[in-house]
CSV table of C-alpha atoms in Angstrom, one decimal:
chain,number,residue,atom,x,y,z
A,1,LYS,CA,59.4,36.4,-10.6
A,2,GLY,CA,57.5,34.2,-13.4
A,3,LYS,CA,57.6,36.1,-15.8
A,4,TYR,CA,61.4,38.0,-15.5
A,5,ARG,CA,62.8,34.8,-13.9
A,6,THR,CA,64.2,36.3,-11.1
A,7,VAL,CA,63.5,39.5,-8.3
A,8,TYR,CA,66.6,41.5,-9.9
A,9,GLY,CA,64.8,41.2,-13.8
A,10,TYR,CA,62.0,42.8,-13.0
A,11,LEU,CA,63.8,45.9,-10.2
A,12,PRO,CA,64.7,48.3,-12.9
A,13,ILE,CA,61.4,47.7,-14.3
A,14,TYR,CA,59.4,47.7,-10.3
A,15,VAL,CA,61.7,50.9,-9.9
A,16,LEU,CA,60.2,52.8,-13.4
A,17,GLN,CA,56.8,52.5,-12.3
A,18,ILE,CA,57.7,54.2,-9.0
A,19,LEU,CA,59.1,56.7,-10.1
A,20,GLY,CA,55.6,56.9,-12.7
A,21,SER,CA,54.3,57.5,-9.7
A,22,LEU,CA,55.9,61.1,-9.7
A,23,PHE,CA,53.8,62.6,-12.1
A,24,ARG,CA,50.8,60.8,-11.9
A,25,SER,CA,47.5,62.6,-9.4
A,26,TYR,CA,48.3,60.3,-6.4
A,27,ARG,CA,47.7,62.7,-3.5
A,28,ILE,CA,49.2,59.7,-1.0
A,29,TYR,CA,51.1,56.7,-1.9
A,30,PHE,CA,50.8,53.6,0.7
A,31,THR,CA,53.8,51.1,0.1
A,32,ARG,CA,55.0,48.5,2.3
A,33,SER,CA,58.7,48.7,0.1
A,34,LEU,CA,61.3,50.7,1.2
A,35,ILE,CA,62.6,50.8,-2.1
A,36,ALA,CA,59.2,52.5,-2.9
A,37,SER,CA,59.4,54.8,0.5
A,38,PHE,CA,63.1,55.6,-0.6
A,39,ILE,CA,62.7,56.2,-4.3
A,40,LEU,CA,59.5,58.6,-3.4
A,41,THR,CA,61.2,60.4,-0.8
A,42,SER,CA,63.7,61.2,-2.6
A,43,LEU,CA,63.1,62.7,-5.6
A,44,ARG,CA,60.0,63.8,-4.4
A,45,PRO,CA,61.0,67.5,-5.4
A,46,PHE,CA,60.7,66.7,-8.6
A,47,GLY,CA,57.0,65.8,-9.1
A,48,ARG,CA,54.2,67.9,-9.9
A,49,ARG,CA,52.3,67.3,-6.9
A,50,LYS,CA,53.8,66.7,-3.4
A,51,ILE,CA,52.9,63.5,-2.8
A,52,LYS,CA,52.5,62.4,1.1
A,53,VAL,CA,54.1,58.5,1.5
A,54,ILE,CA,52.6,56.4,4.4
A,55,HIS,CA,54.6,53.4,4.8
A,56,GLN,CA,53.7,50.1,6.1
A,57,ALA,CA,55.7,49.1,8.6
A,58,PHE,CA,53.0,45.6,9.2
A,59,SER,CA,55.7,43.0,10.0
A,60,VAL,CA,58.9,44.7,11.3
A,61,PRO,CA,59.9,48.1,12.1
A,62,PHE,CA,63.1,46.7,10.4
A,63,ILE,CA,63.5,44.4,7.4
A,64,SER,CA,66.9,44.2,7.7
A,65,SER,CA,66.4,42.1,11.2
A,66,GLU,CA,64.9,39.5,9.3
A,67,ILE,CA,66.8,38.6,6.8
A,68,LYS,CA,68.7,36.0,9.4
A,69,PHE,CA,64.8,34.1,8.6
A,70,LEU,CA,65.3,34.1,4.7
A,71,ARG,CA,68.0,30.9,4.3
A,72,LEU,CA,69.9,32.8,2.1
A,73,ASN,CA,73.4,32.3,1.4
A,74,MET,CA,75.9,34.5,3.2
A,75,VAL,CA,76.9,36.7,0.1
A,76,GLU,CA,73.2,37.3,-0.7
A,77,SER,CA,72.6,37.9,3.0
A,78,THR,CA,75.2,40.4,3.5
A,79,VAL,CA,74.3,42.4,0.2
A,80,ARG,CA,70.2,42.6,1.1
A,81,PHE,CA,71.6,44.2,5.3
A,82,GLY,CA,73.8,46.6,3.9
A,83,LEU,CA,70.9,47.1,1.3
A,84,TYR,CA,67.8,47.4,3.8
A,85,ASN,CA,70.3,48.8,6.6
A,86,PHE,CA,70.8,52.2,4.6
A,87,LEU,CA,67.3,52.3,2.9
A,88,GLU,CA,65.8,51.7,6.3
A,89,LYS,CA,68.5,54.9,7.8
A,90,LYS,CA,67.5,57.1,5.0
A,91,ALA,CA,64.2,56.8,4.2
A,92,LEU,CA,61.6,56.2,7.2
A,93,PRO,CA,62.8,59.2,9.0
A,94,LYS,CA,62.0,61.1,5.1
A,95,VAL,CA,57.9,59.5,4.9
A,96,ASN,CA,55.2,61.1,6.0
A,97,ALA,CA,53.9,58.4,8.4
A,98,ILE,CA,54.9,55.1,9.6
A,99,THR,CA,52.2,52.5,10.8
A,100,ILE,CA,53.3,49.6,12.8
A,101,THR,CA,51.2,46.7,14.5
A,102,ALA,CA,53.2,47.0,17.9
A,103,ASP,CA,53.9,49.5,19.9
A,104,GLU,CA,57.4,47.9,20.6
A,105,TYR,CA,57.6,48.4,17.0
A,106,GLY,CA,57.8,52.4,17.9
A,107,GLU,CA,60.2,52.3,20.1
A,108,ALA,CA,62.9,51.6,17.9
A,109,LEU,CA,62.2,54.0,15.5
A,110,ILE,CA,62.3,56.2,17.4
A,111,LYS,CA,65.6,54.8,18.8
A,112,ILE,CA,67.0,55.6,15.1
A,113,GLY,CA,65.5,59.2,15.3
A,114,ILE,CA,61.8,58.8,13.6
A,115,LYS,CA,59.7,61.4,15.6
A,116,PRO,CA,56.6,59.9,17.5
A,117,SER,CA,54.2,62.1,15.7
A,118,LYS,CA,55.2,60.2,12.8
A,119,ILE,CA,53.8,56.9,14.3
A,120,HIS,CA,51.5,55.2,13.9
A,121,VAL,CA,50.2,51.6,16.6
A,122,VAL,CA,47.7,49.4,13.4
A,123,PRO,CA,47.3,46.5,15.4
A,124,PHE,CA,46.5,43.3,14.2
A,125,TYR,CA,44.3,41.0,16.4
A,126,ILE,CA,41.3,38.2,16.6
A,127,GLU,CA,37.8,39.1,17.7
A,128,ASP,CA,36.5,37.2,20.9
A,129,GLY,CA,33.4,36.7,19.0
A,130,PHE,CA,36.1,33.9,17.7
A,131,PHE,CA,36.4,31.7,19.9
A,132,LYS,CA,32.6,31.5,21.1
A,133,GLN,CA,31.8,29.9,17.6
A,134,PRO,CA,30.4,26.5,18.5
A,135,THR,CA,33.1,23.7,17.7
A,136,LYS,CA,31.9,20.7,15.7
A,137,ASN,CA,32.7,17.7,17.5
A,138,THR,CA,33.3,14.7,15.1
A,139,SER,CA,36.5,13.1,17.2
A,140,GLU,CA,38.1,13.6,21.0
A,141,ILE,CA,40.9,15.8,20.2
A,142,PHE,CA,40.5,19.2,18.9
A,143,THR,CA,43.4,20.3,17.2
A,144,PHE,CA,44.2,23.9,16.0
A,145,CYS,CA,47.3,25.6,13.6
A,146,TYR,CA,48.3,28.3,13.2
A,147,VAL,CA,51.1,28.4,10.4
A,148,GLY,CA,53.2,31.6,9.7
A,149,GLY,CA,55.9,34.2,11.5
A,150,PHE,CA,56.5,34.0,15.4
A,151,HIS,CA,56.6,37.7,15.2
A,152,LEU,CA,55.3,40.4,17.9
A,153,TYR,CA,52.1,41.7,16.0
A,154,HIS,CA,51.0,37.8,15.6
A,155,SER,CA,50.5,38.3,20.0
A,156,LEU,CA,50.3,34.7,19.8
A,157,LEU,CA,50.8,34.2,23.6
A,158,PRO,CA,47.1,35.7,23.7
A,159,LEU,CA,45.6,33.3,21.5
A,160,ILE,CA,47.3,30.6,23.8
A,161,GLU,CA,45.1,32.3,26.9
A,162,ALA,CA,42.1,32.3,25.0
A,163,PHE,CA,42.1,28.5,24.2
A,164,GLU,CA,42.4,28.2,28.1
A,165,PRO,CA,38.2,27.4,28.5
A,166,LEU,CA,38.9,25.2,25.6
A,167,CYS,CA,41.5,23.3,27.1
A,168,LYS,CA,39.2,22.6,30.5
A,169,ALA,CA,35.9,21.9,28.4
A,170,ARG,CA,38.1,19.6,26.6
A,171,LYS,CA,39.7,16.3,27.6
A,172,LYS,CA,42.4,16.8,24.3
A,173,VAL,CA,44.1,20.1,22.7
A,174,ASN,CA,46.2,20.4,20.1
A,175,LEU,CA,47.8,23.4,19.9
A,176,LEU,CA,50.1,22.9,16.3
A,177,PHE,CA,52.7,26.1,15.7
A,178,VAL,CA,54.7,26.1,12.4
A,179,GLY,CA,56.8,29.1,11.7
A,180,ASP,CA,59.9,30.5,12.5
A,181,GLY,CA,60.7,34.3,13.6
A,182,PRO,CA,62.5,36.2,16.1
A,183,GLN,CA,59.4,35.0,19.0
A,184,ARG,CA,59.9,31.1,18.5
A,185,PRO,CA,61.6,30.8,21.9
A,186,ARG,CA,58.6,32.4,23.6
């Protein structure tokens, strides 16, 4: 954005970089971009080697479902939703594998026709050892702040449950959650 002023100014260069990948010696291409997945799977037969495309849908299986949280104007929201929806339906069934972070995402992918054998769950989690560390007793109020999106893959409910013993041991514990996302009501 800094060099090209807008995302749209950089888009042609980004597409050319992806096209150049078809002619390199890559055997596996990991991507989080629907655009890259679409271009590579659509043009794969024209490359010198067949590239295996691994789409990493860590955030959500369908980026189109996140458009409403981006606070864009109505025209841009509609254009992005249509583009992402098209790319999801065309690119995702053609990739070699999709990595996701929650089983629920796999169910959503299966509903649009993705073979279960292509879906691999790679969960994000925090080791229990994090909560067994001694805390500094600098004040009588212990505060923990989470800043980020409220998505299934963040598993915030187990995080809250992990603080239960700390709440019993101390008189005052503040858990602050700052963000937005589909799991906010929960």
